Coordinates of C-alpha atoms and ligand atoms in Angstrom, one line a residue:
X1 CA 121.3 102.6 97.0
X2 CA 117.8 103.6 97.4
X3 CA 115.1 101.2 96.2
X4 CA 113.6 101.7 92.7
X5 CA 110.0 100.5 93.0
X6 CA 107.4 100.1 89.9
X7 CA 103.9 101.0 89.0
X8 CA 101.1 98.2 89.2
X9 CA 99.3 97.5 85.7
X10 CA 97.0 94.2 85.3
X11 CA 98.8 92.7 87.9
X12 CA 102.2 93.2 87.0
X13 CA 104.9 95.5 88.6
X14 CA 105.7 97.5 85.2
X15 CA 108.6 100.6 84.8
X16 CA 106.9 103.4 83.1
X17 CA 107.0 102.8 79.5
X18 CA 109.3 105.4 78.8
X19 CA 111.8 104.1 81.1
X20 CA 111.8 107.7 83.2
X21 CA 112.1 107.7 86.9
X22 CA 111.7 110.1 89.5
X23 CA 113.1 110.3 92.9
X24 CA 111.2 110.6 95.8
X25 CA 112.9 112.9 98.4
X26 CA 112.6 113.9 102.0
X27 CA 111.9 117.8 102.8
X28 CA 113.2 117.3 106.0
X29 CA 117.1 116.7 104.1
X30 CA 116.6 117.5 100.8
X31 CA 119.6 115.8 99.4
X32 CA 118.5 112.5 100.7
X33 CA 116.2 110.4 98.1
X34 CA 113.4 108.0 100.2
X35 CA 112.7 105.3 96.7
X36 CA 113.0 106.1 93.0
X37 CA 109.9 106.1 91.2
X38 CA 108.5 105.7 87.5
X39 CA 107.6 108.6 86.0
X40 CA 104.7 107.0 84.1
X41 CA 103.0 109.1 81.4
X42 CA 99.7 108.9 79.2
X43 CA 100.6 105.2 77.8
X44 CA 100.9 104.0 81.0
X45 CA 97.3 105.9 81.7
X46 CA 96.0 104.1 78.8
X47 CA 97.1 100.7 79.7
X48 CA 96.0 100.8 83.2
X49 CA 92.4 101.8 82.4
X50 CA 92.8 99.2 80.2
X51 CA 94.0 96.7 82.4
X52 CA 91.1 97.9 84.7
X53 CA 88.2 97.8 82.1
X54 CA 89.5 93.9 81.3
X55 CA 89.3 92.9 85.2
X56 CA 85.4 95.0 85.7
X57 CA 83.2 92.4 84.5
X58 CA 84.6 89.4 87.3
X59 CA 85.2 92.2 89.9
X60 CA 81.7 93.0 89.4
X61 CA 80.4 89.4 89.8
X62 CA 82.8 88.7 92.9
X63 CA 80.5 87.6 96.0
X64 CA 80.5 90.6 98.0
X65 CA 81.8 88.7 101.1
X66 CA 85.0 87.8 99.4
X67 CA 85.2 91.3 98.8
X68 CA 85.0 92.2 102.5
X69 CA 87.3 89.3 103.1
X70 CA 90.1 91.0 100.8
X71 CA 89.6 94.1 102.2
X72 CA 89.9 93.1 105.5
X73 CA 93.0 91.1 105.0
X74 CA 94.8 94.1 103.0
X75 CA 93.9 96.0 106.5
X76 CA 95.8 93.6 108.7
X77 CA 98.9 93.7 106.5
X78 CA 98.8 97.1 106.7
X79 CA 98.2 97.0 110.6
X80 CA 101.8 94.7 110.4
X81 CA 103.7 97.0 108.9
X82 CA 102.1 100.3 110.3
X83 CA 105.8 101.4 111.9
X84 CA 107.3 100.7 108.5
X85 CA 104.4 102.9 106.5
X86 CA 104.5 105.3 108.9
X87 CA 108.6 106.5 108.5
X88 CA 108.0 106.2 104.6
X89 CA 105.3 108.7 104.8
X90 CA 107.1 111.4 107.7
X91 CA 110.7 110.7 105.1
X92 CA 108.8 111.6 102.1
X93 CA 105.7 114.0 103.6
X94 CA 107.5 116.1 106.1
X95 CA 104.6 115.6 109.2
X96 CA 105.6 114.3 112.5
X97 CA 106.4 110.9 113.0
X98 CA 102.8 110.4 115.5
X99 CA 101.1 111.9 112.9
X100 CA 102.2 109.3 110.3
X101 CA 101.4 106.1 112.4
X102 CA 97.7 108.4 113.2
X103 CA 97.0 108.2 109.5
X104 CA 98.2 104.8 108.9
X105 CA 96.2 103.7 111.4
X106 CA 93.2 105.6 109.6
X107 CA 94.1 103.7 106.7
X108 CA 93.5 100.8 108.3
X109 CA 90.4 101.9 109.7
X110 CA 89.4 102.9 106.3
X111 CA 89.8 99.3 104.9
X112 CA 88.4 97.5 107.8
X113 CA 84.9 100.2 107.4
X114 CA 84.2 99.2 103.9
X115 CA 84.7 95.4 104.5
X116 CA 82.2 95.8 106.6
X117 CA 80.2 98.7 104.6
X118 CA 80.6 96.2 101.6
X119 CA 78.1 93.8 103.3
X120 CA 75.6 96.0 104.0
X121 CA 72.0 96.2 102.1
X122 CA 72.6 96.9 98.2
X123 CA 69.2 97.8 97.6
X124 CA 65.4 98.8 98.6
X125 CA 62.5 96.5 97.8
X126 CA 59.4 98.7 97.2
X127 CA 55.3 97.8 96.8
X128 CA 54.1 97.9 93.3
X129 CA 51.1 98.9 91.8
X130 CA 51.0 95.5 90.0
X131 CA 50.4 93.2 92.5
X132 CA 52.8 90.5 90.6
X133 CA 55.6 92.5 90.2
X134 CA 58.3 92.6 92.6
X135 CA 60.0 96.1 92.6
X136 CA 63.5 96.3 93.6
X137 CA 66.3 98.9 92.9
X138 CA 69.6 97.8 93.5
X139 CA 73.0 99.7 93.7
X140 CA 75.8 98.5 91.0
X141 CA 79.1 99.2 90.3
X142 CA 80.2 102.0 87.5
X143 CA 82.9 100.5 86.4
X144 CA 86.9 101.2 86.4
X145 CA 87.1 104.4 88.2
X146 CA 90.0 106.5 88.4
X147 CA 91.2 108.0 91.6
X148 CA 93.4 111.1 91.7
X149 CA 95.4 111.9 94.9
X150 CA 97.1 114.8 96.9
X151 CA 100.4 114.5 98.8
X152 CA 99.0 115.4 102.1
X153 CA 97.4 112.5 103.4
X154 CA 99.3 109.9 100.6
X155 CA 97.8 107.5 102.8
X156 CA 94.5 108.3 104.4
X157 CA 93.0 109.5 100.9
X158 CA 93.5 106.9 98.4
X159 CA 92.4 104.3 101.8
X160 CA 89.1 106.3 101.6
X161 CA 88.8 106.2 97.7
X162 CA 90.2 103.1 96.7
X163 CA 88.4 100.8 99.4
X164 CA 84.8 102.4 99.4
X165 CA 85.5 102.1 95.0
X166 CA 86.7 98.0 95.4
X167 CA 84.1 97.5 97.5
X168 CA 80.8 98.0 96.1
X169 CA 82.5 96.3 92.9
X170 CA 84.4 98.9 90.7
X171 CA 88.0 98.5 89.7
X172 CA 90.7 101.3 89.7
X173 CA 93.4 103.4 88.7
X174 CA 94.8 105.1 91.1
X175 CA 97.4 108.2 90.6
X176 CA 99.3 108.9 93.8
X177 CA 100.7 112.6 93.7
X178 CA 104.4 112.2 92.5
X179 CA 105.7 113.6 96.1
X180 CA 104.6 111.1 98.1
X181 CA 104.2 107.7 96.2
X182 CA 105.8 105.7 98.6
X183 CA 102.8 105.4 100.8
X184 CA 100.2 104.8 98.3
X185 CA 102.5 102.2 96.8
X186 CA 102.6 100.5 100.1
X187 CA 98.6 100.7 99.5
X188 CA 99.0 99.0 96.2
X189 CA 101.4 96.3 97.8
X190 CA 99.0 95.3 100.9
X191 CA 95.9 94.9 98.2
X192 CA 97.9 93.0 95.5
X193 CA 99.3 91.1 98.1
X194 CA 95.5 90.6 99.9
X195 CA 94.6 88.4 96.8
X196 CA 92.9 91.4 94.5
X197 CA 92.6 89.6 91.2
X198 CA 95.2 91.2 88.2
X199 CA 93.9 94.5 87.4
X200 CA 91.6 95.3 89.6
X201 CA 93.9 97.9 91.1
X202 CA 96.2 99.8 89.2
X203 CA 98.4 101.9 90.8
X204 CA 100.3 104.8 88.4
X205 CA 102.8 106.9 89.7
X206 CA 103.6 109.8 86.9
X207 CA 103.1 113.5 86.2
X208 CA 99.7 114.9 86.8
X209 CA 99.4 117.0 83.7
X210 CA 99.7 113.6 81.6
X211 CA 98.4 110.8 83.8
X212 CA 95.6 113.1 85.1
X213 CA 93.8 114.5 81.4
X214 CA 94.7 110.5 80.0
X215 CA 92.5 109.1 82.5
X216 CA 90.1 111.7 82.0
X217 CA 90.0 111.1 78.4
X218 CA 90.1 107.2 78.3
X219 CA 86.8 105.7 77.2
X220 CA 87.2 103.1 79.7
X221 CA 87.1 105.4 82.9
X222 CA 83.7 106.1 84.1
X223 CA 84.0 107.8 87.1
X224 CA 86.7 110.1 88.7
X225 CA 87.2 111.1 92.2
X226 CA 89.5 113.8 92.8
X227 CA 91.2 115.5 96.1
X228 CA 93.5 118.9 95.3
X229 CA 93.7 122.1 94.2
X230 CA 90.4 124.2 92.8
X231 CA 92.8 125.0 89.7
X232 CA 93.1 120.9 88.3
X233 CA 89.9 120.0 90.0
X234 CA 87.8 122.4 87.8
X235 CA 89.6 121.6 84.6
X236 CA 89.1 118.0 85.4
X237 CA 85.3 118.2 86.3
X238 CA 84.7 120.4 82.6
X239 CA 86.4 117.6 80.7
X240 CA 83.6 114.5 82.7
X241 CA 81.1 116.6 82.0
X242 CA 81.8 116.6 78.4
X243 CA 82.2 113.1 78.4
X244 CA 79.0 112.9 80.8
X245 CA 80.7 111.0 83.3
X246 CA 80.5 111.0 87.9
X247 CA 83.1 113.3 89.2
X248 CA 83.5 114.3 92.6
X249 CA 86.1 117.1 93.8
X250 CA 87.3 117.7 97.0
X251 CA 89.2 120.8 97.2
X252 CA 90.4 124.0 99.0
X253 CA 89.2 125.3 102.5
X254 CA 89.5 128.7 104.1
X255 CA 88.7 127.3 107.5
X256 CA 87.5 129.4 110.4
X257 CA 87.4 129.1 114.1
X258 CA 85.2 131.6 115.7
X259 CA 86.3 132.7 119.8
X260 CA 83.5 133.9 121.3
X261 CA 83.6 136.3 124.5
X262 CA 83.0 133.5 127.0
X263 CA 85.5 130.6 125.6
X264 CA 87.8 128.9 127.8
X265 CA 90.9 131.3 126.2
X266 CA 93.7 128.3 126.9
X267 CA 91.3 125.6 124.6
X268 CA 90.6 128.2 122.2
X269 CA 94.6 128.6 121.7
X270 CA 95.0 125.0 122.0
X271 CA 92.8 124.3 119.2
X272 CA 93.3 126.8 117.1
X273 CA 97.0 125.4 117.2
X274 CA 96.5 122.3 116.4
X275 CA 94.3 122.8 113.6
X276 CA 96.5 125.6 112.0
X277 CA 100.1 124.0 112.9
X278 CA 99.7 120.3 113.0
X279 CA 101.0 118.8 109.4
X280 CA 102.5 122.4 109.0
X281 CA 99.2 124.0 108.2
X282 CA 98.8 121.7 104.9
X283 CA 95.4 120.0 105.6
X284 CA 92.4 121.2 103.7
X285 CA 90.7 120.8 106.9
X286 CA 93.3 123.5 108.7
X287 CA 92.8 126.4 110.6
X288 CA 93.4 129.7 108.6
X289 CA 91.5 132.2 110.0
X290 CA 90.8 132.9 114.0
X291 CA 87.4 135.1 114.4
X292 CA 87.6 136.5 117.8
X293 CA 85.4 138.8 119.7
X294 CA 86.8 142.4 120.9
X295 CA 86.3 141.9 124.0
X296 CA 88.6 139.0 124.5
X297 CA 91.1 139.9 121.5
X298 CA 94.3 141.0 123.4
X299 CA 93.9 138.1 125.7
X300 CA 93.4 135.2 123.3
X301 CA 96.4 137.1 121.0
X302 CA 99.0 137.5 123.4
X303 CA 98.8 133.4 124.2
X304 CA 98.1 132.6 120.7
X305 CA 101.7 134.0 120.0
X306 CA 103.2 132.6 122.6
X307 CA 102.3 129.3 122.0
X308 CA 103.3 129.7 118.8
X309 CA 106.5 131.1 118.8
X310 CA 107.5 128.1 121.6
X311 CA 106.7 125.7 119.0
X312 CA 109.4 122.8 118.6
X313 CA 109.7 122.6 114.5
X314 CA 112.4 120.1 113.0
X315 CA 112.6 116.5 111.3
X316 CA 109.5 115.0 111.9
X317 CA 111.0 111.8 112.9
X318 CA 112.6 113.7 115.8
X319 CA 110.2 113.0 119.2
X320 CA 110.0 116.1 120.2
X321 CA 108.8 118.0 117.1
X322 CA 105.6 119.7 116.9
X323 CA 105.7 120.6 113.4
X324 CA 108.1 119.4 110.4
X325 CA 108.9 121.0 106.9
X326 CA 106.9 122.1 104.1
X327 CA 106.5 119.2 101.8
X328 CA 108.9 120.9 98.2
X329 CA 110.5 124.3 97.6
X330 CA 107.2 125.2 95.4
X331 CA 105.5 124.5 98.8
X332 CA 107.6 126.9 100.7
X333 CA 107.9 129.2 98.1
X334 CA 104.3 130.0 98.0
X335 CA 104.0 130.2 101.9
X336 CA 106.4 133.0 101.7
X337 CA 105.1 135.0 99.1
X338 CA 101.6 134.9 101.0
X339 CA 103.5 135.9 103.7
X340 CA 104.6 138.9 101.7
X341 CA 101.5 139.5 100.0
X342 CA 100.1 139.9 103.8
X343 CA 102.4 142.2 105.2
X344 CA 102.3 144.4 102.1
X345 CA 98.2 144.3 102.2
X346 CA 98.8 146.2 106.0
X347 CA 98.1 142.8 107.8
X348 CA 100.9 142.7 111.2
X349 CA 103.3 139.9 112.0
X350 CA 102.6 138.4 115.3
X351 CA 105.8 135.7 115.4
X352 CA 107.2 133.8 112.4
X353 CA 107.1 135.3 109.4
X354 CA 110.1 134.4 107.9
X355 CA 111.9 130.5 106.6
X356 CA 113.8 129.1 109.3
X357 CA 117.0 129.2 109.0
X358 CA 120.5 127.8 110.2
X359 CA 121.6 123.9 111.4
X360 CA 119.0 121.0 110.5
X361 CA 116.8 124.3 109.0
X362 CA 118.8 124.7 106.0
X363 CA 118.3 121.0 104.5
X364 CA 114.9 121.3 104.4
X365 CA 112.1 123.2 103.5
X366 CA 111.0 124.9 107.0
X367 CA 108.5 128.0 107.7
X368 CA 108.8 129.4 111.3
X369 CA 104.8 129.5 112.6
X370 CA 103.2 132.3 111.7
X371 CA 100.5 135.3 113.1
X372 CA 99.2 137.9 111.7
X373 CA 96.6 140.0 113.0
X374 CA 94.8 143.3 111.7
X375 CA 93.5 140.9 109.2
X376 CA 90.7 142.2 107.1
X377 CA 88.0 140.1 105.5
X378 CA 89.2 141.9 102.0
X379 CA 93.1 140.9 102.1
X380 CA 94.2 138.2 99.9
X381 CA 95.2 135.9 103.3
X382 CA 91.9 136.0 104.5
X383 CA 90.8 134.9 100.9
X384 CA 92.9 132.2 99.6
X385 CA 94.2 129.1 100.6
X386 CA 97.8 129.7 101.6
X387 CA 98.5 125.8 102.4
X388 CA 101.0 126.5 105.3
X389 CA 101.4 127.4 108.8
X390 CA 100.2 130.5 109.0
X391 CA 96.9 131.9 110.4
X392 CA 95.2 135.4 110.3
X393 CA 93.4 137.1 113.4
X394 CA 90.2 138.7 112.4
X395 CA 88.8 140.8 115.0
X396 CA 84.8 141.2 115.1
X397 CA 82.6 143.2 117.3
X398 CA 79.4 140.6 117.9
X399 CA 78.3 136.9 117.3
X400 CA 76.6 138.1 113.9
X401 CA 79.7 139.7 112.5
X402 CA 81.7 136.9 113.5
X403 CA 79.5 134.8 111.8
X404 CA 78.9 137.0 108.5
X405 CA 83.3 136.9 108.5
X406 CA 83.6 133.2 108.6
X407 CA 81.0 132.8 105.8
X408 CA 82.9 135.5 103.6
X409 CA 84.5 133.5 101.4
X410 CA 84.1 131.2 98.3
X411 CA 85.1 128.2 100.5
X412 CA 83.3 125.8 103.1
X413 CA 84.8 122.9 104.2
X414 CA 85.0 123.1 108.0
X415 CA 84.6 125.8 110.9
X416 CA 84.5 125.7 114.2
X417 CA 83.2 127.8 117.1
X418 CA 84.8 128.1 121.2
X419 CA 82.1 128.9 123.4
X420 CA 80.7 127.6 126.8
X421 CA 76.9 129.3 125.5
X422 CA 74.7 126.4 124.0
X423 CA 72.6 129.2 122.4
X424 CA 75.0 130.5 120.3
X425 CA 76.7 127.0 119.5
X426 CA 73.2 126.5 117.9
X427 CA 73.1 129.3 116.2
X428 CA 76.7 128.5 114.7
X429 CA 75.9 125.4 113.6
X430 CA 72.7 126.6 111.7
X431 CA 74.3 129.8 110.2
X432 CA 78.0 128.7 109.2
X433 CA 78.4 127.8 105.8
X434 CA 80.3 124.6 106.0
X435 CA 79.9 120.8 105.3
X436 CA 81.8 119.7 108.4
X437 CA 81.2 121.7 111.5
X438 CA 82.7 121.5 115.2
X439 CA 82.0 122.9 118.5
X440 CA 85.3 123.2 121.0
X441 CA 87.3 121.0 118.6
X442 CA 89.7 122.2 116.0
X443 CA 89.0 122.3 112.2
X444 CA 90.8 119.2 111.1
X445 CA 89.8 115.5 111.6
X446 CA 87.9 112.9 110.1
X447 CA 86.4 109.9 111.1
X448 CA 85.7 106.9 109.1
X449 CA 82.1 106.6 109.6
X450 CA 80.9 110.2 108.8
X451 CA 80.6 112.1 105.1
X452 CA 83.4 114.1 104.5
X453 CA 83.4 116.9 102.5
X454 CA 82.4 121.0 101.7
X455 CA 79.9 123.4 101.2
X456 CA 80.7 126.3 97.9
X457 CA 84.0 126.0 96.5
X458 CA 85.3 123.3 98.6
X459 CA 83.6 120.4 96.6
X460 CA 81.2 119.2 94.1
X461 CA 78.8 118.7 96.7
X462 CA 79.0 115.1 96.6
X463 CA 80.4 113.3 99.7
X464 CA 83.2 111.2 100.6
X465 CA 83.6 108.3 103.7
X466 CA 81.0 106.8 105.7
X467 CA 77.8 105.7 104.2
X468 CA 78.0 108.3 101.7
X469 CA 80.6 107.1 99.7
X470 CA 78.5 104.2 98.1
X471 CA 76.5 106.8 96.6
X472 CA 79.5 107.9 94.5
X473 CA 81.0 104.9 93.4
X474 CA 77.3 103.3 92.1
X475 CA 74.3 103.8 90.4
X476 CA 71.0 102.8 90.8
X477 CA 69.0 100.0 89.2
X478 CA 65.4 100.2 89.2
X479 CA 64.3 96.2 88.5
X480 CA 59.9 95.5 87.5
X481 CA 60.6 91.4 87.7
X482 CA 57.3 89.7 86.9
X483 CA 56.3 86.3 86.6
X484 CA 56.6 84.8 82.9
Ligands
LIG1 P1 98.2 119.9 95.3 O1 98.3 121.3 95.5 O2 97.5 119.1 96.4 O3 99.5 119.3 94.8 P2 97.2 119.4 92.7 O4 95.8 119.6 92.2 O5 98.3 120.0 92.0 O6 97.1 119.7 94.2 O7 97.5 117.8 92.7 C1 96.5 116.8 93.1 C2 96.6 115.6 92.3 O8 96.2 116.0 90.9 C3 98.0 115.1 92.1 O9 98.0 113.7 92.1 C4 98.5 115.6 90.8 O10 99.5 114.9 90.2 C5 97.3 115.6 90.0 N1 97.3 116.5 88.8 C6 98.1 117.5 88.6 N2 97.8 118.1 87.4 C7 96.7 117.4 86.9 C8 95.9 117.5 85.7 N3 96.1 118.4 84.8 N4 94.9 116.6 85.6 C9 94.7 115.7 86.5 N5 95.4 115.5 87.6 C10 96.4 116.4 87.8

C-alpha cells in the first residue's frame, strides 16, 4: 500500500477537510501510484492563511539568528535524506535520477543561502537635516504570504520561495502543484521537523483553481509569489491588484541560443542539447529556439540531429537515461499537438516527431526528441511555449538578424549566444532582451546567489533568489527617532 500523507495546517498534519484524496503517480509507469495525497480545497485555503496570520506576529519578533539557525538545520535534514528526496521527485516528476539529487542539492543550497542572507543588514542609516534625529529605514516582514508552485522543479522552487519568505520574518502557505507533492511535502517535513513554530508554514496540497483564487481572496494573505503558466499567473496578478496586494510572477520563456559563424560547432550542439532535452524540455529556462548563421547551418544541423536522435530516453531512475517522460498525458498531449501544429505551419521534421512507442514506452508518457528546422519567426513554434523536447532551427543571414529573431517574441527569460568573438558577445549581451543572459552555456541554470527571473512576458519584473529576493518578501520602514 502506498503511503497516504497529509497537508500541514497550524502545526498539525490535517486530511483535507473534505476527506478527498489524490494519488500521486509516476509518468514513467503510469499505473504505479508514488503517495496518496489530500485533495484540499478553499476551507483548507482559508484555514491555513488562518493558521498563518495567527503565527505572523511571534515569527515576526523571532531573533533573526534563530531564524538562520532553523533554516540551517531544516538544510542538513534535507542533506540526510537527499537520496530519499531525490527518487520521490524522478518517481513522481519524470527527470533523471542525477537531475533529481542536482535539485535537491539546490534545495539545500537554497536554505543554507537565506540562513545566511537572513543575517545580513536589515536597513540603511541616513544623515538628517535635524541634527537630533537619527534616520533609519528598516526592511520588515509583510506578513503571511502565499506561495504557489509548478511541478517542474517541486523542489528547487518552493526552497527558493519559502526560505527567502521565513527568513526575513513572513509566514506561509505554500501550494505545491498536485503532480508532484511529494517533494514539497518532504520540504514541509524537514522545516516542521527543524523546530518552525505551529503555523508558520503551511503546506496545502489541493486543486489549483480552488486553493489558488482562496488564497488570493483571503484577507489574511498579503503577498503572493507565483511560478507557472502566463494563463493563471495573469488572472492571479488582476485579482492582488484589486486587493492592492505584492505579487510577483514568474512565467513562460521562449528561450533562444544564437550560433554564430565562428562557434565551436560540437559546444554549440552540446549546449543547445542540454538546455532543450535535459528535464524533457520542461524548464522555463529551456532551449526552444536555435538561431544559427547561414554560413554554418548545414553543419551545426546535421550534428544537432544526430545527437539527438542517439539520445538514451527511458525511466529516469535507469543510469543510463538522458531524458525521461513527460510529466501527465495533458503534458504529452500538448507536445504533440505543437508538434502537429509545426509540421502543418511548413516547419520540417529533423528526428523525433512522434510519442515513443513499444516496451517500457508504452507505460509512460514519452516524446522521442524532436527537430524541426525551416522554422519561421511567424509559426506558432517559434511563438509559444511548447513545454517539451522539441526545438526549432531558425536560420538568419547576419549577427543583427539573429539578434532582431531572438528578441521577436513576447517572452524574455534567458538566451544565450556561441561564439569565440568578444565583440559580438558584447553586443549580445547589450541587445538581447532577456533577464538572465549566457555566453557558451546553455539557457537553463540558476545559481543561488544571483536574481532570477525575465524581461516582457516572462515575469512581473520583480526578481527572485539572491539578494533580490528580500526585496519581495518586505517593505520598507522609514523611522525619524528623536530624543523626547
Ligand atoms: P503549469 O503549466 O506549470 O502546471 P499552472 O499555472 O497550471 O502551470 O500551475 C502552476 C501552479 O498554479 C500550480 O500549483 C497550480 O495548481 C496552480 N494553479 C492552477 N490554477 C490556479 C488558479 N486558478 N489560481 C491559482 N493557482 C492556480
Amino acid at each position: 500500500m502506498e503511503r497516504e500523507y497529509l497537508n500541514l495546517i497550524g502545526g498539525q498534519w490535517t486530511p483535507a477537510s473534505s476527506g478527498a484524496t489524490n494519488p500521486d503517480r509516476n509518468p514513467a509507469r503510469t499505473e504505479e501510484v508514488v503517495a496518496v495525497f489530500p485533495s484540499g480545497g478553499r476551507e483548507d485555503a482559508a484555514r491555513a492563511a488562518e493558521a498563518a496570520a495567527r503565527a505572523f506576529p511571534g515569527w515576526a519578533r523571532t531573533p533573526l539568528p534563530r531564524r538562520s539557525e532553523i533554516l540551517l538545520k531544516a538544510a542538513a535534514l534535507l542533506e540526510q535524506r537527499l537520496d530519499e528526496v531525490a527518487q520521490a521527485l524522478t518517481r513522481e516528476e519524470g527527470k533523471t535520477l542525477a537531475e533529481s539529487k542536482g535539485e535537491t542539492a539546490r534545495g539545500v543550497s537554497l536554505l543554507r543561502y537565506y540562513a545566511g542572507e537572513a543575517l545580513q543588514p536589515t536597513g540603511d542609516v541616513y544623515g538628517s537635516a535635524v541634527p537630533s534625529t537619527f534616520l533609519f529605514a528598516e526592511r520588515v516582514p509583510l506578513g503571511p504570504v502565499a506561495l504557489i508552485t509548478p511541478w517542474n522543479f517541486p523542489v528547487a522552487i518552493p526552497a527558493w520561495k519559502v526560505a527567502p519568505a521565513l527568513a526575513f520574518g513572513n509566514t506561509v502557505v505554500l501550494k505545491p502543484a498536485e503532480l508532484t507533492p511529494l517533494t514539497a511535502w518532504h520540504l514541509a517535513d524537514v522545516l516542521d521537523k527543524a523546530g518552525l513554530p505551529p503555523g508558520v508554514l503551511n503546506l496545502v496540497v489541493g486543486r489549483g483553481s480552488q486553493v489558488g483564487p482562496a488564497l488570493a481572496e483571503s484577507p489574511h494573505i498579503k503577498a503572493i509569489s507565483f511560478t507557472g503558466s502566463n494563463a493563471v499567473g495573469s488572472g492571479l496578478a488582476a485579482r492582488c491588484a484589486e486587493r492592492g496586494i505584492k505579487f510577483q510572477l514568474e512565467m513562460g520563456g521562449k528561450n533562444p541560443v544564437i550560433v554564430l559563424a565562428d562557434a565551436d560547432l560540437d559546444k554549440a550542439v552540446e549546449l543547445t542539447i542540454a538546455g532543450a532535452m535535459l528535464s524533457t524540455g520542461q524548464k522555463c529556462t529551456a532551449t526552444s529556439r536555435v538561431i544559427v548563421h547561414r554560413d554554418v547551418l548545414e553543419g551545426f544541423r546535421d550534428r544537432l540531429v544526430a545527437r539527438a536522435s542517439s539520445l538514451k530516453v527511458g525511466d529516469g531512475m535507469k543510469a543510463e537515461t538522458y531524458m525521461g517522460p513527460l510529466v501527465s498525458a495533458d503534458a504529452q498531449k500538448s507536445v504533440l499537438e505543437y508538434i502537429g501544429v509545426g509540421k502543418r505551419e511548413g516547419a520540417r521534421v529533423l528526428t523525433g516527431g512522434t510519442r515513443l512507442e513499444g516496451g517500457e514506452y508504452d507505460a509512460g508518457y514519452y516524446v522521442a526528441p524532436t527537430v524541426f528546422d525551416r522554422v519561421r519567426p511567424d509559426m506558432r513554434i517559434a511563438q509559444e511555449e511548447i513545454f517539451g523536447p522539441v526545438v526549432g532551427v531558425i536560420e538568419a543571414r547576419d549577427f543583427d538578424e539573429a539578434i532582431a529573431l531572438a528578441n521577436d517574441t513576447r517572452f524574455g527569460l534567458s538566451a544565450s549566444v556561441v561564439t569565440r568573438d568578444l565583440g559580438l558577445a558584447l553586443r549580445f549581451i547589450r541587445e538581447i532582451e532577456a533577464g538572465i543572459v549566457h555566453v557558451n552555456s546553455q539557457t537553463a541554470g540558476a545559481e543561488p546567489q544571483v536574481p532570477f527571473g525575465g524581461f516582457k512576458g516572462s515575469s512581473s519584473g520583480s526578481r527572485e533568489q539572491g539578494k533580490a529576493a528580500r526585496e519581495f518578501f518586505t517593505q520598507i520602514k522609514t523611522v525619524y527617532l528623536d530624543p523626547p
